[in-house]
Amino acid sequence: MQLDVGAIFEGKVSGIMDFGAFVSIGDTGQSGLVHISEISNEYVADIKQHLSVGQEVKVKIVSIGDKGKIALSIRQAQEGASAERPARSPRAPRAPRAPRAPRPAPTPFDPNNSPVEFTPPPGKNSAPPGSFEDKMLRFKQDSEEKIHALKRDSSGKRGGYKRG
């Protein structure tokens, strides 16, 4: 028996998952998936409230994938049902929000005010004075000292025990 998109068959629910139901299609020996969105025109929160294993259902073939996966629809197969989904019911209106405070007006640029030069306060993170090369040399020395200290501290922690 040839399966064509748009064909309607009688089927039997063979399995139920959270995302949909598997349906054996007539006497074809094939089965397809009815996605949760294709079970009913109403919202379906729990498939088990609408379908049960072994239940006879009328299904429409919506698509057949490249690897033979068959997508089915119960709601499209119902007599008088349109292929379109019904419009969603409007949401309840939200409570009105408090009005926002107005933004301050932008201040015009004053060319007489020169930008302020940022100088970090002296301390642990301040860069030493000097050229770029001096800073890089100091960074390299600090890094080597830290690596040496890490190696020294972790040399005895590699498992086992120290011999005396």
JSON list of C-alpha atoms in Angstrom, two decimals:
[
{"chain": "A", "resi": 1, "resn": "MET", "atom": "CA", "xyz": [0.00, 0.00, 0.00]},
{"chain": "A", "resi": 2, "resn": "GLN", "atom": "CA", "xyz": [1.38, 3.36, -1.06]},
{"chain": "A", "resi": 3, "resn": "LEU", "atom": "CA", "xyz": [1.55, 6.12, 1.56]},
{"chain": "A", "resi": 4, "resn": "ASP", "atom": "CA", "xyz": [0.98, 9.61, 0.18]},
{"chain": "A", "resi": 5, "resn": "VAL", "atom": "CA", "xyz": [1.09, 12.98, 1.89]},
{"chain": "A", "resi": 6, "resn": "GLY", "atom": "CA", "xyz": [-2.49, 14.08, 2.59]},
{"chain": "A", "resi": 7, "resn": "ALA", "atom": "CA", "xyz": [-3.89, 10.54, 2.78]},
{"chain": "A", "resi": 8, "resn": "ILE", "atom": "CA", "xyz": [-6.09, 9.71, 5.78]},
{"chain": "A", "resi": 9, "resn": "PHE", "atom": "CA", "xyz": [-5.89, 6.33, 7.51]},
{"chain": "A", "resi": 10, "resn": "GLU", "atom": "CA", "xyz": [-7.28, 4.54, 10.53]},
{"chain": "A", "resi": 11, "resn": "GLY", "atom": "CA", "xyz": [-4.47, 3.80, 12.98]},
{"chain": "A", "resi": 12, "resn": "LYS", "atom": "CA", "xyz": [-3.81, 2.45, 16.42]},
{"chain": "A", "resi": 13, "resn": "VAL", "atom": "CA", "xyz": [-1.76, 4.24, 19.09]},
{"chain": "A", "resi": 14, "resn": "SER", "atom": "CA", "xyz": [1.28, 2.04, 19.75]},
{"chain": "A", "resi": 15, "resn": "GLY", "atom": "CA", "xyz": [3.25, 4.27, 22.11]},
{"chain": "A", "resi": 16, "resn": "ILE", "atom": "CA", "xyz": [3.04, 7.54, 23.99]},
{"chain": "A", "resi": 17, "resn": "MET", "atom": "CA", "xyz": [5.90, 9.92, 24.76]},
{"chain": "A", "resi": 18, "resn": "ASP", "atom": "CA", "xyz": [5.92, 13.41, 26.30]},
{"chain": "A", "resi": 19, "resn": "PHE", "atom": "CA", "xyz": [6.35, 15.00, 22.86]},
{"chain": "A", "resi": 20, "resn": "GLY", "atom": "CA", "xyz": [3.84, 12.93, 20.89]},
{"chain": "A", "resi": 21, "resn": "ALA", "atom": "CA", "xyz": [2.31, 9.54, 20.14]},
{"chain": "A", "resi": 22, "resn": "PHE", "atom": "CA", "xyz": [3.39, 6.77, 17.77]},
{"chain": "A", "resi": 23, "resn": "VAL", "atom": "CA", "xyz": [0.58, 5.41, 15.62]},
{"chain": "A", "resi": 24, "resn": "SER", "atom": "CA", "xyz": [0.58, 2.21, 13.53]},
{"chain": "A", "resi": 25, "resn": "ILE", "atom": "CA", "xyz": [-0.92, 3.14, 10.17]},
{"chain": "A", "resi": 26, "resn": "GLY", "atom": "CA", "xyz": [-3.69, 0.76, 9.06]},
{"chain": "A", "resi": 27, "resn": "ASP", "atom": "CA", "xyz": [-2.47, -2.51, 7.53]},
{"chain": "A", "resi": 28, "resn": "THR", "atom": "CA", "xyz": [0.67, -0.97, 6.06]},
{"chain": "A", "resi": 29, "resn": "GLY", "atom": "CA", "xyz": [2.98, -2.24, 8.79]},
{"chain": "A", "resi": 30, "resn": "GLN", "atom": "CA", "xyz": [4.40, 1.26, 9.14]},
{"chain": "A", "resi": 31, "resn": "SER", "atom": "CA", "xyz": [4.07, 3.76, 11.94]},
{"chain": "A", "resi": 32, "resn": "GLY", "atom": "CA", "xyz": [4.45, 7.48, 12.30]},
{"chain": "A", "resi": 33, "resn": "LEU", "atom": "CA", "xyz": [4.59, 10.18, 14.95]},
{"chain": "A", "resi": 34, "resn": "VAL", "atom": "CA", "xyz": [1.75, 12.48, 15.89]},
{"chain": "A", "resi": 35, "resn": "HIS", "atom": "CA", "xyz": [3.45, 15.49, 17.48]},
{"chain": "A", "resi": 36, "resn": "ILE", "atom": "CA", "xyz": [1.76, 16.87, 20.59]},
{"chain": "A", "resi": 37, "resn": "SER", "atom": "CA", "xyz": [0.78, 19.99, 18.61]},
{"chain": "A", "resi": 38, "resn": "GLU", "atom": "CA", "xyz": [-1.12, 17.84, 16.09]},
{"chain": "A", "resi": 39, "resn": "ILE", "atom": "CA", "xyz": [-3.33, 15.94, 18.56]},
{"chain": "A", "resi": 40, "resn": "SER", "atom": "CA", "xyz": [-6.08, 18.48, 19.10]},
{"chain": "A", "resi": 41, "resn": "ASN", "atom": "CA", "xyz": [-7.13, 22.02, 18.23]},
{"chain": "A", "resi": 42, "resn": "GLU", "atom": "CA", "xyz": [-7.01, 22.79, 21.94]},
{"chain": "A", "resi": 43, "resn": "TYR", "atom": "CA", "xyz": [-3.83, 23.07, 24.00]},
{"chain": "A", "resi": 44, "resn": "VAL", "atom": "CA", "xyz": [-2.55, 19.63, 25.06]},
{"chain": "A", "resi": 45, "resn": "ALA", "atom": "CA", "xyz": [-0.59, 19.67, 28.31]},
{"chain": "A", "resi": 46, "resn": "ASP", "atom": "CA", "xyz": [-0.67, 15.90, 28.92]},
{"chain": "A", "resi": 47, "resn": "ILE", "atom": "CA", "xyz": [-1.02, 13.52, 25.98]},
{"chain": "A", "resi": 48, "resn": "LYS", "atom": "CA", "xyz": [-2.31, 10.75, 28.23]},
{"chain": "A", "resi": 49, "resn": "GLN", "atom": "CA", "xyz": [-5.47, 12.80, 28.87]},
{"chain": "A", "resi": 50, "resn": "HIS", "atom": "CA", "xyz": [-6.24, 12.64, 25.11]},
{"chain": "A", "resi": 51, "resn": "LEU", "atom": "CA", "xyz": [-4.82, 9.30, 23.94]},
{"chain": "A", "resi": 52, "resn": "SER", "atom": "CA", "xyz": [-4.11, 5.83, 25.29]},
{"chain": "A", "resi": 53, "resn": "VAL", "atom": "CA", "xyz": [-2.11, 2.89, 23.92]},
{"chain": "A", "resi": 54, "resn": "GLY", "atom": "CA", "xyz": [-4.32, 0.71, 21.72]},
{"chain": "A", "resi": 55, "resn": "GLN", "atom": "CA", "xyz": [-6.80, 3.49, 20.95]},
{"chain": "A", "resi": 56, "resn": "GLU", "atom": "CA", "xyz": [-8.08, 3.65, 17.36]},
{"chain": "A", "resi": 57, "resn": "VAL", "atom": "CA", "xyz": [-7.53, 7.09, 15.76]},
{"chain": "A", "resi": 58, "resn": "LYS", "atom": "CA", "xyz": [-7.94, 8.67, 12.36]},
{"chain": "A", "resi": 59, "resn": "VAL", "atom": "CA", "xyz": [-4.66, 10.21, 11.13]},
{"chain": "A", "resi": 60, "resn": "LYS", "atom": "CA", "xyz": [-3.58, 12.28, 8.16]},
{"chain": "A", "resi": 61, "resn": "ILE", "atom": "CA", "xyz": [-0.07, 11.96, 6.70]},
{"chain": "A", "resi": 62, "resn": "VAL", "atom": "CA", "xyz": [1.47, 15.42, 6.94]},
{"chain": "A", "resi": 63, "resn": "SER", "atom": "CA", "xyz": [4.94, 14.61, 5.62]},
{"chain": "A", "resi": 64, "resn": "ILE", "atom": "CA", "xyz": [7.30, 11.76, 4.83]},
{"chain": "A", "resi": 65, "resn": "GLY", "atom": "CA", "xyz": [10.96, 12.49, 5.55]},
{"chain": "A", "resi": 66, "resn": "ASP", "atom": "CA", "xyz": [14.01, 11.45, 3.53]},
{"chain": "A", "resi": 67, "resn": "LYS", "atom": "CA", "xyz": [14.74, 8.59, 5.91]},
{"chain": "A", "resi": 68, "resn": "GLY", "atom": "CA", "xyz": [11.13, 7.37, 5.85]},
{"chain": "A", "resi": 69, "resn": "LYS", "atom": "CA", "xyz": [9.97, 9.14, 9.01]},
{"chain": "A", "resi": 70, "resn": "ILE", "atom": "CA", "xyz": [6.24, 9.77, 8.79]},
{"chain": "A", "resi": 71, "resn": "ALA", "atom": "CA", "xyz": [4.66, 12.82, 10.43]},
{"chain": "A", "resi": 72, "resn": "LEU", "atom": "CA", "xyz": [0.98, 12.40, 11.24]},
{"chain": "A", "resi": 73, "resn": "SER", "atom": "CA", "xyz": [-1.85, 14.65, 12.41]},
{"chain": "A", "resi": 74, "resn": "ILE", "atom": "CA", "xyz": [-5.03, 13.70, 14.25]},
{"chain": "A", "resi": 75, "resn": "ARG", "atom": "CA", "xyz": [-6.45, 17.22, 14.30]},
{"chain": "A", "resi": 76, "resn": "GLN", "atom": "CA", "xyz": [-6.09, 17.64, 10.51]},
{"chain": "A", "resi": 77, "resn": "ALA", "atom": "CA", "xyz": [-7.80, 14.29, 9.93]},
{"chain": "A", "resi": 78, "resn": "GLN", "atom": "CA", "xyz": [-10.90, 15.25, 11.91]},
{"chain": "A", "resi": 79, "resn": "GLU", "atom": "CA", "xyz": [-13.85, 15.90, 9.67]},
{"chain": "A", "resi": 80, "resn": "GLY", "atom": "CA", "xyz": [-14.58, 19.57, 9.20]},
{"chain": "A", "resi": 81, "resn": "ALA", "atom": "CA", "xyz": [-11.25, 20.57, 10.73]},
{"chain": "A", "resi": 82, "resn": "SER", "atom": "CA", "xyz": [-9.16, 22.94, 8.73]},
{"chain": "A", "resi": 83, "resn": "ALA", "atom": "CA", "xyz": [-5.44, 22.45, 8.25]},
{"chain": "A", "resi": 84, "resn": "GLU", "atom": "CA", "xyz": [-4.88, 25.84, 9.85]},
{"chain": "A", "resi": 85, "resn": "ARG", "atom": "CA", "xyz": [-4.46, 26.20, 13.59]},
{"chain": "A", "resi": 86, "resn": "PRO", "atom": "CA", "xyz": [-7.11, 28.26, 15.29]},
{"chain": "A", "resi": 87, "resn": "ALA", "atom": "CA", "xyz": [-6.19, 31.71, 16.47]},
{"chain": "A", "resi": 88, "resn": "ARG", "atom": "CA", "xyz": [-4.91, 31.85, 20.03]},
{"chain": "A", "resi": 89, "resn": "SER", "atom": "CA", "xyz": [-7.16, 33.30, 22.61]},
{"chain": "A", "resi": 90, "resn": "PRO", "atom": "CA", "xyz": [-6.05, 36.77, 23.63]},
{"chain": "A", "resi": 91, "resn": "ARG", "atom": "CA", "xyz": [-4.04, 37.08, 26.81]},
{"chain": "A", "resi": 92, "resn": "ALA", "atom": "CA", "xyz": [-5.39, 38.79, 29.84]},
{"chain": "A", "resi": 93, "resn": "PRO", "atom": "CA", "xyz": [-4.39, 42.46, 29.90]},
{"chain": "A", "resi": 94, "resn": "ARG", "atom": "CA", "xyz": [-1.37, 43.28, 31.99]},
{"chain": "A", "resi": 95, "resn": "ALA", "atom": "CA", "xyz": [-1.57, 45.48, 35.01]},
{"chain": "A", "resi": 96, "resn": "PRO", "atom": "CA", "xyz": [-0.57, 49.05, 34.16]},
{"chain": "A", "resi": 97, "resn": "ARG", "atom": "CA", "xyz": [2.99, 49.97, 34.96]},
{"chain": "A", "resi": 98, "resn": "ALA", "atom": "CA", "xyz": [4.09, 53.01, 36.86]},
{"chain": "A", "resi": 99, "resn": "PRO", "atom": "CA", "xyz": [5.29, 55.71, 34.47]},
{"chain": "A", "resi": 100, "resn": "ARG", "atom": "CA", "xyz": [9.01, 56.00, 34.03]},
{"chain": "A", "resi": 101, "resn": "ALA", "atom": "CA", "xyz": [10.89, 59.02, 35.21]},
{"chain": "A", "resi": 102, "resn": "PRO", "atom": "CA", "xyz": [11.87, 61.23, 32.30]},
{"chain": "A", "resi": 103, "resn": "ARG", "atom": "CA", "xyz": [15.46, 61.02, 31.17]},
{"chain": "A", "resi": 104, "resn": "PRO", "atom": "CA", "xyz": [17.62, 64.05, 31.80]},
{"chain": "A", "resi": 105, "resn": "ALA", "atom": "CA", "xyz": [18.21, 66.20, 28.77]},
{"chain": "A", "resi": 106, "resn": "PRO", "atom": "CA", "xyz": [21.60, 65.65, 27.17]},
{"chain": "A", "resi": 107, "resn": "THR", "atom": "CA", "xyz": [24.16, 68.27, 28.01]},
{"chain": "A", "resi": 108, "resn": "PRO", "atom": "CA", "xyz": [25.83, 69.94, 25.05]},
{"chain": "A", "resi": 109, "resn": "PHE", "atom": "CA", "xyz": [29.52, 69.32, 24.47]},
{"chain": "A", "resi": 110, "resn": "ASP", "atom": "CA", "xyz": [31.67, 72.13, 25.81]},
{"chain": "A", "resi": 111, "resn": "PRO", "atom": "CA", "xyz": [35.00, 72.36, 23.93]},
{"chain": "A", "resi": 112, "resn": "ASN", "atom": "CA", "xyz": [36.40, 74.57, 26.72]},
{"chain": "A", "resi": 113, "resn": "ASN", "atom": "CA", "xyz": [36.19, 71.67, 29.18]},
{"chain": "A", "resi": 114, "resn": "SER", "atom": "CA", "xyz": [39.11, 69.41, 28.35]},
{"chain": "A", "resi": 115, "resn": "PRO", "atom": "CA", "xyz": [38.84, 65.74, 29.27]},
{"chain": "A", "resi": 116, "resn": "VAL", "atom": "CA", "xyz": [40.33, 64.76, 32.59]},
{"chain": "A", "resi": 117, "resn": "GLU", "atom": "CA", "xyz": [43.41, 62.54, 32.45]},
{"chain": "A", "resi": 118, "resn": "PHE", "atom": "CA", "xyz": [42.95, 59.35, 34.47]},
{"chain": "A", "resi": 119, "resn": "THR", "atom": "CA", "xyz": [45.86, 58.34, 36.65]},
{"chain": "A", "resi": 120, "resn": "PRO", "atom": "CA", "xyz": [45.48, 55.24, 38.82]},
{"chain": "A", "resi": 121, "resn": "PRO", "atom": "CA", "xyz": [46.25, 55.69, 42.50]},
{"chain": "A", "resi": 122, "resn": "PRO", "atom": "CA", "xyz": [49.64, 54.35, 43.58]},
{"chain": "A", "resi": 123, "resn": "GLY", "atom": "CA", "xyz": [49.44, 50.88, 44.99]},
{"chain": "A", "resi": 124, "resn": "LYS", "atom": "CA", "xyz": [49.73, 47.19, 44.23]},
{"chain": "A", "resi": 125, "resn": "ASN", "atom": "CA", "xyz": [48.15, 47.31, 40.75]},
{"chain": "A", "resi": 126, "resn": "SER", "atom": "CA", "xyz": [49.71, 50.49, 39.48]},
{"chain": "A", "resi": 127, "resn": "ALA", "atom": "CA", "xyz": [52.19, 50.12, 36.65]},
{"chain": "A", "resi": 128, "resn": "PRO", "atom": "CA", "xyz": [55.79, 51.07, 37.32]},
{"chain": "A", "resi": 129, "resn": "PRO", "atom": "CA", "xyz": [56.98, 54.13, 35.46]},
{"chain": "A", "resi": 130, "resn": "GLY", "atom": "CA", "xyz": [59.11, 53.56, 32.41]},
{"chain": "A", "resi": 131, "resn": "SER", "atom": "CA", "xyz": [59.04, 52.45, 28.83]},
{"chain": "A", "resi": 132, "resn": "PHE", "atom": "CA", "xyz": [57.08, 49.58, 27.39]},
{"chain": "A", "resi": 133, "resn": "GLU", "atom": "CA", "xyz": [60.19, 47.40, 27.38]},
{"chain": "A", "resi": 134, "resn": "ASP", "atom": "CA", "xyz": [60.72, 48.05, 31.10]},
{"chain": "A", "resi": 135, "resn": "LYS", "atom": "CA", "xyz": [57.14, 47.05, 31.86]},
{"chain": "A", "resi": 136, "resn": "MET", "atom": "CA", "xyz": [57.42, 43.87, 29.78]},
{"chain": "A", "resi": 137, "resn": "LEU", "atom": "CA", "xyz": [60.69, 42.93, 31.50]},
{"chain": "A", "resi": 138, "resn": "ARG", "atom": "CA", "xyz": [59.09, 43.40, 34.94]},
{"chain": "A", "resi": 139, "resn": "PHE", "atom": "CA", "xyz": [56.04, 41.35, 33.84]},
{"chain": "A", "resi": 140, "resn": "LYS", "atom": "CA", "xyz": [58.29, 38.53, 32.63]},
{"chain": "A", "resi": 141, "resn": "GLN", "atom": "CA", "xyz": [60.25, 38.50, 35.89]},
{"chain": "A", "resi": 142, "resn": "ASP", "atom": "CA", "xyz": [57.06, 38.45, 37.98]},
{"chain": "A", "resi": 143, "resn": "SER", "atom": "CA", "xyz": [55.65, 35.59, 35.89]},
{"chain": "A", "resi": 144, "resn": "GLU", "atom": "CA", "xyz": [58.81, 33.52, 36.19]},
{"chain": "A", "resi": 145, "resn": "GLU", "atom": "CA", "xyz": [58.88, 34.04, 39.97]},
{"chain": "A", "resi": 146, "resn": "LYS", "atom": "CA", "xyz": [55.24, 32.91, 40.27]},
{"chain": "A", "resi": 147, "resn": "ILE", "atom": "CA", "xyz": [55.82, 29.82, 38.09]},
{"chain": "A", "resi": 148, "resn": "HIS", "atom": "CA", "xyz": [58.91, 28.90, 40.11]},
{"chain": "A", "resi": 149, "resn": "ALA", "atom": "CA", "xyz": [56.96, 29.28, 43.38]},
{"chain": "A", "resi": 150, "resn": "LEU", "atom": "CA", "xyz": [54.12, 27.09, 42.03]},
{"chain": "A", "resi": 151, "resn": "LYS", "atom": "CA", "xyz": [56.54, 24.39, 40.92]},
{"chain": "A", "resi": 152, "resn": "ARG", "atom": "CA", "xyz": [58.32, 24.49, 44.27]},
{"chain": "A", "resi": 153, "resn": "ASP", "atom": "CA", "xyz": [55.04, 24.25, 46.23]},
{"chain": "A", "resi": 154, "resn": "SER", "atom": "CA", "xyz": [53.59, 21.42, 44.15]},
{"chain": "A", "resi": 155, "resn": "SER", "atom": "CA", "xyz": [56.75, 19.32, 43.71]},
{"chain": "A", "resi": 156, "resn": "GLY", "atom": "CA", "xyz": [55.95, 17.18, 46.76]},
{"chain": "A", "resi": 157, "resn": "LYS", "atom": "CA", "xyz": [52.22, 16.82, 46.02]},
{"chain": "A", "resi": 158, "resn": "ARG", "atom": "CA", "xyz": [52.35, 14.42, 43.09]},
{"chain": "A", "resi": 159, "resn": "GLY", "atom": "CA", "xyz": [51.15, 11.44, 45.06]},
{"chain": "A", "resi": 160, "resn": "GLY", "atom": "CA", "xyz": [53.04, 8.82, 46.91]},
{"chain": "A", "resi": 161, "resn": "TYR", "atom": "CA", "xyz": [55.31, 9.80, 49.72]},
{"chain": "A", "resi": 162, "resn": "LYS", "atom": "CA", "xyz": [58.63, 11.54, 50.11]},
{"chain": "A", "resi": 163, "resn": "ARG", "atom": "CA", "xyz": [61.62, 9.44, 50.92]},
{"chain": "A", "resi": 164, "resn": "GLY", "atom": "CA", "xyz": [63.69, 10.67, 53.80]}
]
